[in-house]
Amino acid sequence: MLRQVLIGLTLAAACIGTASSQTDQRAAIIAADPPFTPQNLVLGAPPRAVGPQVALFNGRDLNDWEGWLGYADPAKTYRNPPEAPLGRAGADEMFKVVTEDGQPALYVNGKTWGALVHKGDYRNYHLRLDYKWGPGRWPPRVNLPPNNGLLYHSYGDQGASTGTWMYAVEFEIMQGSTGMVVRVGEGTRPHTTVGHDAAVAYPQRRFMLGGRDIEVVSPAWNVQHARDAERPAGEWNTLDLYVLGDKAIHVVNGQPVMMVHGIETVDAAGKRTPLTHGRIQLQSEGAETYFRNIVLEPIDRLPTVTAR
């Protein structure tokens, strides 16, 4: 009995030591971040299109898109479950063309997590779309802010990330956090500039022009937007995504909220490769969402972003 007690105490001490080590590691990653200072960011000199506009959603059907679903129980998404994801099975129920507010819209149900993936591969563009939240909320996020995402520079196989999404950079669409940047897949490495904001969840990083230049990598896998520019639930919002090479700007209802640079991939051997193009995904992640007016036009420069 004494031996069992000693073994139990040793294991408990090891767990405490591991948790303490992880806490120290997380703290060390953000230790050099400067304090966040609120900025009034202004978008200027929008680029003109250098080619014809492309309508990614034709308003009639989803022939230009491919649906993919993760697990029947979304709570398993980050647990590496032994079963295979659903894949294309059932995607027709999650993604549909409907009429909303008198116009054709792309409907994302959200109950099963996954993505609607456009068949095109694009670089150097200005993408614009409108979205609004529907009323549906599903476990395991039923009591959390509604969540979705615009994933760009998507690459690799469908479901390569947690069986659910392609590897990508994410323009987060989440109530209270729309415009946040998230890396999807460990090998995806965007960079941005940040300040420390204790008011947000770890890594307590918020985009700040002129802040500390950082790589978005686990466990600090996201950076919060500069400010919340989303309209109240039930109203339509407009997102603009400007992409040029390995740089991107996230704009919410005309307000620039994130600048990303040095987007790259890192393979198992540590080789880094600029990530400058890819497919576009619209997430399904626990909330009903409507999308419309999804158009893309080629550009040869980015707009300016200044702080006043």
PDB file of N, CA and C in Angstrom, residues 162-257:
ATOM      1  N   THR A 162      -7.027  18.287 -38.639  1.00  0.00           N
ATOM      2  CA  THR A 162      -7.980  17.678 -37.700  1.00  0.00           C
ATOM      3  C   THR A 162      -9.109  16.931 -38.404  1.00  0.00           C
ATOM      4  N   GLY A 163      -8.862  16.432 -39.621  1.00  0.00           N
ATOM      5  CA  GLY A 163      -9.881  15.699 -40.352  1.00  0.00           C
ATOM      6  C   GLY A 163     -11.011  16.560 -40.877  1.00  0.00           C
ATOM      7  N   THR A 164     -10.891  17.885 -40.714  1.00  0.00           N
ATOM      8  CA  THR A 164     -12.045  18.758 -40.916  1.00  0.00           C
ATOM      9  C   THR A 164     -11.815  19.862 -41.939  1.00  0.00           C
ATOM     10  N   TRP A 165     -10.609  20.444 -41.986  1.00  0.00           N
ATOM     11  CA  TRP A 165     -10.331  21.548 -42.899  1.00  0.00           C
ATOM     12  C   TRP A 165      -9.030  21.325 -43.642  1.00  0.00           C
ATOM     13  N   MET A 166      -8.872  22.019 -44.760  1.00  0.00           N
ATOM     14  CA  MET A 166      -7.577  22.079 -45.421  1.00  0.00           C
ATOM     15  C   MET A 166      -6.664  22.995 -44.602  1.00  0.00           C
ATOM     16  N   TYR A 167      -5.354  22.817 -44.728  1.00  0.00           N
ATOM     17  CA  TYR A 167      -4.419  23.760 -44.126  1.00  0.00           C
ATOM     18  C   TYR A 167      -4.663  25.130 -44.751  1.00  0.00           C
ATOM     19  N   ALA A 168      -4.551  26.187 -43.944  1.00  0.00           N
ATOM     20  CA  ALA A 168      -4.886  27.512 -44.450  1.00  0.00           C
ATOM     21  C   ALA A 168      -4.508  28.584 -43.447  1.00  0.00           C
ATOM     22  N   VAL A 169      -4.708  29.832 -43.861  1.00  0.00           N
ATOM     23  CA  VAL A 169      -4.722  30.986 -42.965  1.00  0.00           C
ATOM     24  C   VAL A 169      -6.187  31.380 -42.811  1.00  0.00           C
ATOM     25  N   GLU A 170      -6.591  31.704 -41.587  1.00  0.00           N
ATOM     26  CA  GLU A 170      -8.003  32.004 -41.345  1.00  0.00           C
ATOM     27  C   GLU A 170      -8.252  33.474 -41.041  1.00  0.00           C
ATOM     28  N   PHE A 171      -9.184  34.041 -41.758  1.00  0.00           N
ATOM     29  CA  PHE A 171      -9.825  35.318 -41.457  1.00  0.00           C
ATOM     30  C   PHE A 171     -11.018  34.927 -40.590  1.00  0.00           C
ATOM     31  N   GLU A 172     -10.852  35.010 -39.285  1.00  0.00           N
ATOM     32  CA  GLU A 172     -11.874  34.537 -38.358  1.00  0.00           C
ATOM     33  C   GLU A 172     -13.175  35.296 -38.511  1.00  0.00           C
ATOM     34  N   ILE A 173     -14.286  34.543 -38.514  1.00  0.00           N
ATOM     35  CA  ILE A 173     -15.620  35.130 -38.447  1.00  0.00           C
ATOM     36  C   ILE A 173     -16.236  34.591 -37.163  1.00  0.00           C
ATOM     37  N   MET A 174     -16.140  35.339 -36.105  1.00  0.00           N
ATOM     38  CA  MET A 174     -16.679  34.935 -34.811  1.00  0.00           C
ATOM     39  C   MET A 174     -17.160  36.183 -34.090  1.00  0.00           C
ATOM     40  N   GLN A 175     -18.354  36.117 -33.566  1.00  0.00           N
ATOM     41  CA  GLN A 175     -18.915  37.290 -32.917  1.00  0.00           C
ATOM     42  C   GLN A 175     -17.975  37.794 -31.820  1.00  0.00           C
ATOM     43  N   GLY A 176     -17.552  39.050 -31.955  1.00  0.00           N
ATOM     44  CA  GLY A 176     -16.607  39.634 -31.025  1.00  0.00           C
ATOM     45  C   GLY A 176     -15.163  39.516 -31.439  1.00  0.00           C
ATOM     46  N   SER A 177     -14.886  38.680 -32.459  1.00  0.00           N
ATOM     47  CA  SER A 177     -13.495  38.459 -32.882  1.00  0.00           C
ATOM     48  C   SER A 177     -13.317  38.443 -34.390  1.00  0.00           C
ATOM     49  N   THR A 178     -14.302  38.927 -35.144  1.00  0.00           N
ATOM     50  CA  THR A 178     -14.219  38.855 -36.602  1.00  0.00           C
ATOM     51  C   THR A 178     -13.042  39.686 -37.119  1.00  0.00           C
ATOM     52  N   GLY A 179     -12.178  39.016 -37.898  1.00  0.00           N
ATOM     53  CA  GLY A 179     -10.958  39.635 -38.400  1.00  0.00           C
ATOM     54  C   GLY A 179      -9.707  39.088 -37.756  1.00  0.00           C
ATOM     55  N   MET A 180      -9.850  38.352 -36.672  1.00  0.00           N
ATOM     56  CA  MET A 180      -8.713  37.705 -36.028  1.00  0.00           C
ATOM     57  C   MET A 180      -8.006  36.784 -37.019  1.00  0.00           C
ATOM     58  N   VAL A 181      -6.682  36.629 -36.883  1.00  0.00           N
ATOM     59  CA  VAL A 181      -5.949  35.698 -37.727  1.00  0.00           C
ATOM     60  C   VAL A 181      -5.663  34.430 -36.922  1.00  0.00           C
ATOM     61  N   VAL A 182      -5.861  33.286 -37.587  1.00  0.00           N
ATOM     62  CA  VAL A 182      -5.640  31.980 -36.979  1.00  0.00           C
ATOM     63  C   VAL A 182      -4.864  31.126 -37.963  1.00  0.00           C
ATOM     64  N   ARG A 183      -3.886  30.389 -37.478  1.00  0.00           N
ATOM     65  CA  ARG A 183      -3.219  29.443 -38.368  1.00  0.00           C
ATOM     66  C   ARG A 183      -3.984  28.125 -38.295  1.00  0.00           C
ATOM     67  N   VAL A 184      -4.281  27.538 -39.457  1.00  0.00           N
ATOM     68  CA  VAL A 184      -4.983  26.270 -39.551  1.00  0.00           C
ATOM     69  C   VAL A 184      -3.974  25.231 -40.038  1.00  0.00           C
ATOM     70  N   GLY A 185      -3.528  24.390 -39.111  1.00  0.00           N
ATOM     71  CA  GLY A 185      -2.478  23.420 -39.412  1.00  0.00           C
ATOM     72  C   GLY A 185      -1.148  23.890 -38.859  1.00  0.00           C
ATOM     73  N   GLU A 186      -0.445  23.008 -38.189  1.00  0.00           N
ATOM     74  CA  GLU A 186       0.818  23.374 -37.544  1.00  0.00           C
ATOM     75  C   GLU A 186       1.853  23.898 -38.527  1.00  0.00           C
ATOM     76  N   GLY A 187       1.790  23.440 -39.769  1.00  0.00           N
ATOM     77  CA  GLY A 187       2.791  23.853 -40.749  1.00  0.00           C
ATOM     78  C   GLY A 187       2.522  25.188 -41.402  1.00  0.00           C
ATOM     79  N   THR A 188       1.390  25.821 -41.087  1.00  0.00           N
ATOM     80  CA  THR A 188       1.050  27.130 -41.641  1.00  0.00           C
ATOM     81  C   THR A 188       1.563  28.216 -40.695  1.00  0.00           C
ATOM     82  N   ARG A 189       2.341  29.174 -41.207  1.00  0.00           N
ATOM     83  CA  ARG A 189       2.975  30.158 -40.339  1.00  0.00           C
ATOM     84  C   ARG A 189       2.796  31.587 -40.860  1.00  0.00           C
ATOM     85  N   PRO A 190       1.706  32.233 -40.539  1.00  0.00           N
ATOM     86  CA  PRO A 190       1.594  33.673 -40.824  1.00  0.00           C
ATOM     87  C   PRO A 190       2.356  34.475 -39.774  1.00  0.00           C
ATOM     88  N   HIS A 191       2.698  35.713 -40.099  1.00  0.00           N
ATOM     89  CA  HIS A 191       3.343  36.634 -39.171  1.00  0.00           C
ATOM     90  C   HIS A 191       2.512  37.909 -39.096  1.00  0.00           C
ATOM     91  N   THR A 192       2.578  38.585 -37.973  1.00  0.00           N
ATOM     92  CA  THR A 192       1.906  39.873 -37.828  1.00  0.00           C
ATOM     93  C   THR A 192       2.597  40.657 -36.720  1.00  0.00           C
ATOM     94  N   THR A 193       2.054  41.818 -36.374  1.00  0.00           N
ATOM     95  CA  THR A 193       2.649  42.641 -35.317  1.00  0.00           C
ATOM     96  C   THR A 193       1.610  42.813 -34.210  1.00  0.00           C
ATOM     97  N   VAL A 194       2.066  42.732 -32.951  1.00  0.00           N
ATOM     98  CA  VAL A 194       1.120  42.627 -31.849  1.00  0.00           C
ATOM     99  C   VAL A 194       1.490  43.498 -30.663  1.00  0.00           C
ATOM    100  N   GLY A 195       0.479  43.694 -29.814  1.00  0.00           N
ATOM    101  CA  GLY A 195       0.658  44.247 -28.487  1.00  0.00           C
ATOM    102  C   GLY A 195      -0.032  43.339 -27.491  1.00  0.00           C
ATOM    103  N   HIS A 196       0.369  43.421 -26.235  1.00  0.00           N
ATOM    104  CA  HIS A 196      -0.207  42.581 -25.186  1.00  0.00           C
ATOM    105  C   HIS A 196      -1.478  43.204 -24.639  1.00  0.00           C
ATOM    106  N   ASP A 197      -2.578  42.440 -24.675  1.00  0.00           N
ATOM    107  CA  ASP A 197      -3.863  42.910 -24.182  1.00  0.00           C
ATOM    108  C   ASP A 197      -4.401  41.863 -23.213  1.00  0.00           C
ATOM    109  N   ALA A 198      -4.309  42.125 -21.920  1.00  0.00           N
ATOM    110  CA  ALA A 198      -4.735  41.172 -20.895  1.00  0.00           C
ATOM    111  C   ALA A 198      -6.236  40.946 -20.897  1.00  0.00           C
ATOM    112  N   ALA A 199      -6.997  41.748 -21.630  1.00  0.00           N
ATOM    113  CA  ALA A 199      -8.449  41.614 -21.655  1.00  0.00           C
ATOM    114  C   ALA A 199      -8.924  40.477 -22.551  1.00  0.00           C
ATOM    115  N   VAL A 200      -8.020  39.895 -23.366  1.00  0.00           N
ATOM    116  CA  VAL A 200      -8.412  38.800 -24.250  1.00  0.00           C
ATOM    117  C   VAL A 200      -7.747  37.513 -23.789  1.00  0.00           C
ATOM    118  N   ALA A 201      -8.276  36.395 -24.269  1.00  0.00           N
ATOM    119  CA  ALA A 201      -7.765  35.089 -23.865  1.00  0.00           C
ATOM    120  C   ALA A 201      -6.336  34.883 -24.379  1.00  0.00           C
ATOM    121  N   TYR A 202      -5.647  33.911 -23.774  1.00  0.00           N
ATOM    122  CA  TYR A 202      -4.294  33.606 -24.219  1.00  0.00           C
ATOM    123  C   TYR A 202      -4.305  33.343 -25.717  1.00  0.00           C
ATOM    124  N   PRO A 203      -3.351  33.890 -26.451  1.00  0.00           N
ATOM    125  CA  PRO A 203      -2.074  34.472 -26.019  1.00  0.00           C
ATOM    126  C   PRO A 203      -2.112  35.967 -25.683  1.00  0.00           C
ATOM    127  N   GLN A 204      -3.303  36.514 -25.473  1.00  0.00           N
ATOM    128  CA  GLN A 204      -3.442  37.922 -25.066  1.00  0.00           C
ATOM    129  C   GLN A 204      -2.719  38.860 -26.033  1.00  0.00           C
ATOM    130  N   ARG A 205      -2.837  38.508 -27.300  1.00  0.00           N
ATOM    131  CA  ARG A 205      -2.209  39.304 -28.355  1.00  0.00           C
ATOM    132  C   ARG A 205      -3.281  39.937 -29.219  1.00  0.00           C
ATOM    133  N   ARG A 206      -3.102  41.232 -29.489  1.00  0.00           N
ATOM    134  CA  ARG A 206      -4.004  41.964 -30.362  1.00  0.00           C
ATOM    135  C   ARG A 206      -3.165  42.644 -31.434  1.00  0.00           C
ATOM    136  N   PHE A 207      -3.699  42.663 -32.676  1.00  0.00           N
ATOM    137  CA  PHE A 207      -2.955  43.307 -33.752  1.00  0.00           C
ATOM    138  C   PHE A 207      -2.709  44.774 -33.430  1.00  0.00           C
ATOM    139  N   MET A 208      -1.456  45.208 -33.616  1.00  0.00           N
ATOM    140  CA  MET A 208      -1.086  46.607 -33.400  1.00  0.00           C
ATOM    141  C   MET A 208      -0.057  47.015 -34.442  1.00  0.00           C
ATOM    142  N   LEU A 209      -0.392  48.008 -35.216  1.00  0.00           N
ATOM    143  CA  LEU A 209       0.538  48.534 -36.204  1.00  0.00           C
ATOM    144  C   LEU A 209       1.781  49.041 -35.479  1.00  0.00           C
ATOM    145  N   GLY A 210       2.963  48.574 -35.885  1.00  0.00           N
ATOM    146  CA  GLY A 210       4.200  48.971 -35.233  1.00  0.00           C
ATOM    147  C   GLY A 210       4.522  48.189 -33.972  1.00  0.00           C
ATOM    148  N   GLY A 211       3.734  47.146 -33.679  1.00  0.00           N
ATOM    149  CA  GLY A 211       3.977  46.322 -32.500  1.00  0.00           C
ATOM    150  C   GLY A 211       5.088  45.309 -32.728  1.00  0.00           C
ATOM    151  N   ARG A 212       5.173  44.343 -31.836  1.00  0.00           N
ATOM    152  CA  ARG A 212       6.210  43.313 -31.930  1.00  0.00           C
ATOM    153  C   ARG A 212       5.899  42.367 -33.083  1.00  0.00           C
ATOM    154  N   ASP A 213       6.887  42.090 -33.927  1.00  0.00           N
ATOM    155  CA  ASP A 213       6.729  41.184 -35.062  1.00  0.00           C
ATOM    156  C   ASP A 213       6.818  39.747 -34.557  1.00  0.00           C
ATOM    157  N   ILE A 214       5.749  38.976 -34.762  1.00  0.00           N
ATOM    158  CA  ILE A 214       5.725  37.615 -34.241  1.00  0.00           C
ATOM    159  C   ILE A 214       5.253  36.622 -35.300  1.00  0.00           C
ATOM    160  N   GLU A 215       5.559  35.353 -35.063  1.00  0.00           N
ATOM    161  CA  GLU A 215       5.072  34.255 -35.878  1.00  0.00           C
ATOM    162  C   GLU A 215       3.889  33.622 -35.154  1.00  0.00           C
ATOM    163  N   VAL A 216       2.803  33.382 -35.857  1.00  0.00           N
ATOM    164  CA  VAL A 216       1.623  32.780 -35.252  1.00  0.00           C
ATOM    165  C   VAL A 216       1.802  31.268 -35.265  1.00  0.00           C
ATOM    166  N   VAL A 217       2.142  30.717 -34.103  1.00  0.00           N
ATOM    167  CA  VAL A 217       2.446  29.286 -33.997  1.00  0.00           C
ATOM    168  C   VAL A 217       2.031  28.801 -32.621  1.00  0.00           C
ATOM    169  N   SER A 218       1.680  27.534 -32.504  1.00  0.00           N
ATOM    170  CA  SER A 218       1.246  26.969 -31.228  1.00  0.00           C
ATOM    171  C   SER A 218       2.325  27.124 -30.157  1.00  0.00           C
ATOM    172  N   PRO A 219       1.901  27.317 -28.881  1.00  0.00           N
ATOM    173  CA  PRO A 219       0.508  27.371 -28.424  1.00  0.00           C
ATOM    174  C   PRO A 219      -0.160  28.730 -28.623  1.00  0.00           C
ATOM    175  N   ALA A 220       0.578  29.714 -29.133  1.00  0.00           N
ATOM    176  CA  ALA A 220       0.014  31.051 -29.394  1.00  0.00           C
ATOM    177  C   ALA A 220      -0.483  31.083 -30.840  1.00  0.00           C
ATOM    178  N   TRP A 221      -1.589  30.367 -31.096  1.00  0.00           N
ATOM    179  CA  TRP A 221      -2.006  30.043 -32.463  1.00  0.00           C
ATOM    180  C   TRP A 221      -2.928  31.075 -33.093  1.00  0.00           C
ATOM    181  N   ASN A 222      -3.192  32.188 -32.425  1.00  0.00           N
ATOM    182  CA  ASN A 222      -4.053  33.209 -33.017  1.00  0.00           C
ATOM    183  C   ASN A 222      -3.657  34.590 -32.511  1.00  0.00           C
ATOM    184  N   VAL A 223      -4.106  35.618 -33.226  1.00  0.00           N
ATOM    185  CA  VAL A 223      -3.932  37.006 -32.800  1.00  0.00           C
ATOM    186  C   VAL A 223      -5.265  37.713 -32.992  1.00  0.00           C
ATOM    187  N   GLN A 224      -5.743  38.360 -31.928  1.00  0.00           N
ATOM    188  CA  GLN A 224      -7.038  39.042 -31.963  1.00  0.00           C
ATOM    189  C   GLN A 224      -6.986  40.260 -32.890  1.00  0.00           C
ATOM    190  N   HIS A 225      -8.140  40.621 -33.437  1.00  0.00           N
ATOM    191  CA  HIS A 225      -8.227  41.787 -34.321  1.00  0.00           C
ATOM    192  C   HIS A 225      -7.928  43.077 -33.553  1.00  0.00           C
ATOM    193  N   ALA A 226      -7.681  44.155 -34.281  1.00  0.00           N
ATOM    194  CA  ALA A 226      -7.377  45.438 -33.646  1.00  0.00           C
ATOM    195  C   ALA A 226      -8.584  46.007 -32.910  1.00  0.00           C
ATOM    196  N   ARG A 227      -9.770  45.747 -33.445  1.00  0.00           N
ATOM    197  CA  ARG A 227     -11.003  46.243 -32.811  1.00  0.00           C
ATOM    198  C   ARG A 227     -12.186  45.475 -33.368  1.00  0.00           C
ATOM    199  N   ASP A 228     -13.304  45.538 -32.656  1.00  0.00           N
ATOM    200  CA  ASP A 228     -14.520  44.859 -33.094  1.00  0.00           C
ATOM    201  C   ASP A 228     -15.321  45.794 -33.992  1.00  0.00           C
ATOM    202  N   ALA A 229     -15.442  45.433 -35.275  1.00  0.00           N
ATOM    203  CA  ALA A 229     -16.176  46.262 -36.228  1.00  0.00           C
ATOM    204  C   ALA A 229     -17.411  45.557 -36.767  1.00  0.00           C
ATOM    205  N   GLU A 230     -17.793  44.440 -36.156  1.00  0.00           N
ATOM    206  CA  GLU A 230     -18.945  43.677 -36.617  1.00  0.00           C
ATOM    207  C   GLU A 230     -20.253  44.344 -36.201  1.00  0.00           C
ATOM    208  N   ARG A 231     -21.279  44.182 -37.043  1.00  0.00           N
ATOM    209  CA  ARG A 231     -22.606  44.701 -36.725  1.00  0.00           C
ATOM    210  C   ARG A 231     -23.371  43.707 -35.855  1.00  0.00           C
ATOM    211  N   PRO A 232     -24.471  44.133 -35.243  1.00  0.00           N
ATOM    212  CA  PRO A 232     -25.240  43.234 -34.378  1.00  0.00           C
ATOM    213  C   PRO A 232     -25.731  41.995 -35.126  1.00  0.00           C
ATOM    214  N   ALA A 233     -25.880  40.894 -34.396  1.00  0.00           N
ATOM    215  CA  ALA A 233     -26.357  39.645 -34.985  1.00  0.00           C
ATOM    216  C   ALA A 233     -27.680  39.862 -35.705  1.00  0.00           C
ATOM    217  N   GLY A 234     -27.796  39.246 -36.895  1.00  0.00           N
ATOM    218  CA  GLY A 234     -28.987  39.407 -37.717  1.00  0.00           C
ATOM    219  C   GLY A 234     -28.822  40.427 -38.813  1.00  0.00           C
ATOM    220  N   GLU A 235     -27.797  41.291 -38.710  1.00  0.00           N
ATOM    221  CA  GLU A 235     -27.504  42.264 -39.765  1.00  0.00           C
ATOM    222  C   GLU A 235     -26.400  41.727 -40.673  1.00  0.00           C
ATOM    223  N   TRP A 236     -26.426  42.169 -41.920  1.00  0.00           N
ATOM    224  CA  TRP A 236     -25.389  41.775 -42.869  1.00  0.00           C
ATOM    225  C   TRP A 236     -24.102  42.550 -42.593  1.00  0.00           C
ATOM    226  N   ASN A 237     -22.986  41.864 -42.721  1.00  0.00           N
ATOM    227  CA  ASN A 237     -21.650  42.451 -42.608  1.00  0.00           C
ATOM    228  C   ASN A 237     -20.899  42.239 -43.917  1.00  0.00           C
ATOM    229  N   THR A 238     -19.980  43.147 -44.218  1.00  0.00           N
ATOM    230  CA  THR A 238     -19.153  43.015 -45.418  1.00  0.00           C
ATOM    231  C   THR A 238     -17.701  42.803 -45.014  1.00  0.00           C
ATOM    232  N   LEU A 239     -17.106  41.752 -45.561  1.00  0.00           N
ATOM    233  CA  LEU A 239     -15.689  41.478 -45.348  1.00  0.00           C
ATOM    234  C   LEU A 239     -14.928  41.730 -46.635  1.00  0.00           C
ATOM    235  N   ASP A 240     -13.764  42.362 -46.506  1.00  0.00           N
ATOM    236  CA  ASP A 240     -12.840  42.529 -47.618  1.00  0.00           C
ATOM    237  C   ASP A 240     -11.517  41.886 -47.223  1.00  0.00           C
ATOM    238  N   LEU A 241     -11.037  41.012 -48.081  1.00  0.00           N
ATOM    239  CA  LEU A 241      -9.742  40.373 -47.880  1.00  0.00           C
ATOM    240  C   LEU A 241      -8.846  40.754 -49.053  1.00  0.00           C
ATOM    241  N   TYR A 242      -7.758  41.456 -48.740  1.00  0.00           N
ATOM    242  CA  TYR A 242      -6.778  41.827 -49.756  1.00  0.00           C
ATOM    243  C   TYR A 242      -5.555  40.927 -49.588  1.00  0.00           C
ATOM    244  N   VAL A 243      -5.157  40.270 -50.666  1.00  0.00           N
ATOM    245  CA  VAL A 243      -4.028  39.350 -50.626  1.00  0.00           C
ATOM    246  C   VAL A 243      -3.071  39.683 -51.759  1.00  0.00           C
ATOM    247  N   LEU A 244      -1.793  39.821 -51.419  1.00  0.00           N
ATOM    248  CA  LEU A 244      -0.759  40.023 -52.427  1.00  0.00           C
ATOM    249  C   LEU A 244       0.472  39.235 -51.983  1.00  0.00           C
ATOM    250  N   GLY A 245       0.810  38.209 -52.739  1.00  0.00           N
ATOM    251  CA  GLY A 245       1.941  37.369 -52.362  1.00  0.00           C
ATOM    252  C   GLY A 245       1.728  36.759 -50.995  1.00  0.00           C
ATOM    253  N   ASP A 246       2.692  36.977 -50.088  1.00  0.00           N
ATOM    254  CA  ASP A 246       2.598  36.408 -48.739  1.00  0.00           C
ATOM    255  C   ASP A 246       2.082  37.414 -47.725  1.00  0.00           C
ATOM    256  N   LYS A 247       1.342  38.422 -48.196  1.00  0.00           N
ATOM    257  CA  LYS A 247       0.783  39.453 -47.319  1.00  0.00           C
ATOM    258  C   LYS A 247      -0.742  39.487 -47.469  1.00  0.00           C
ATOM    259  N   ALA A 248      -1.436  39.919 -46.417  1.00  0.00           N
ATOM    260  CA  ALA A 248      -2.893  40.017 -46.460  1.00  0.00           C
ATOM    261  C   ALA A 248      -3.374  41.101 -45.501  1.00  0.00           C
ATOM    262  N   ILE A 249      -4.530  41.672 -45.821  1.00  0.00           N
ATOM    263  CA  ILE A 249      -5.188  42.656 -44.963  1.00  0.00           C
ATOM    264  C   ILE A 249      -6.631  42.224 -44.770  1.00  0.00           C
ATOM    265  N   HIS A 250      -7.082  42.158 -43.512  1.00  0.00           N
ATOM    266  CA  HIS A 250      -8.463  41.808 -43.175  1.00  0.00           C
ATOM    267  C   HIS A 250      -9.238  43.095 -42.871  1.00  0.00           C
ATOM    268  N   VAL A 251     -10.374  43.267 -43.526  1.00  0.00           N
ATOM    269  CA  VAL A 251     -11.187  44.467 -43.357  1.00  0.00           C
ATOM    270  C   VAL A 251     -12.614  44.050 -43.031  1.00  0.00           C
ATOM    271  N   VAL A 252     -13.196  44.634 -41.982  1.00  0.00           N
ATOM    272  CA  VAL A 252     -14.556  44.313 -41.537  1.00  0.00           C
ATOM    273  C   VAL A 252     -15.395  45.587 -41.600  1.00  0.00           C
ATOM    274  N   ASN A 253     -16.413  45.564 -42.472  1.00  0.00           N
ATOM    275  CA  ASN A 253     -17.298  46.726 -42.636  1.00  0.00           C
ATOM    276  C   ASN A 253     -16.508  48.013 -42.859  1.00  0.00           C
ATOM    277  N   GLY A 254     -15.489  47.920 -43.726  1.00  0.00           N
ATOM    278  CA  GLY A 254     -14.691  49.079 -44.091  1.00  0.00           C
ATOM    279  C   GLY A 254     -13.569  49.420 -43.127  1.00  0.00           C
ATOM    280  N   GLN A 255     -13.478  48.705 -42.007  1.00  0.00           N
ATOM    281  CA  GLN A 255     -12.474  48.996 -40.987  1.00  0.00           C
ATOM    282  C   GLN A 255     -11.343  47.966 -41.051  1.00  0.00           C
ATOM    283  N   PRO A 256     -10.095  48.393 -41.365  1.00  0.00           N
ATOM    284  CA  PRO A 256      -8.990  47.425 -41.326  1.00  0.00           C
ATOM    285  C   PRO A 256      -8.720  46.978 -39.896  1.00  0.00           C
ATOM    286  N   VAL A 257      -8.632  45.663 -39.694  1.00  0.00           N
ATOM    287  CA  VAL A 257      -8.479  45.142 -38.329  1.00  0.00           C
ATOM    288  C   VAL A 257      -7.293  44.187 -38.182  1.00  0.00           C
TER     289      VAL A 257
END
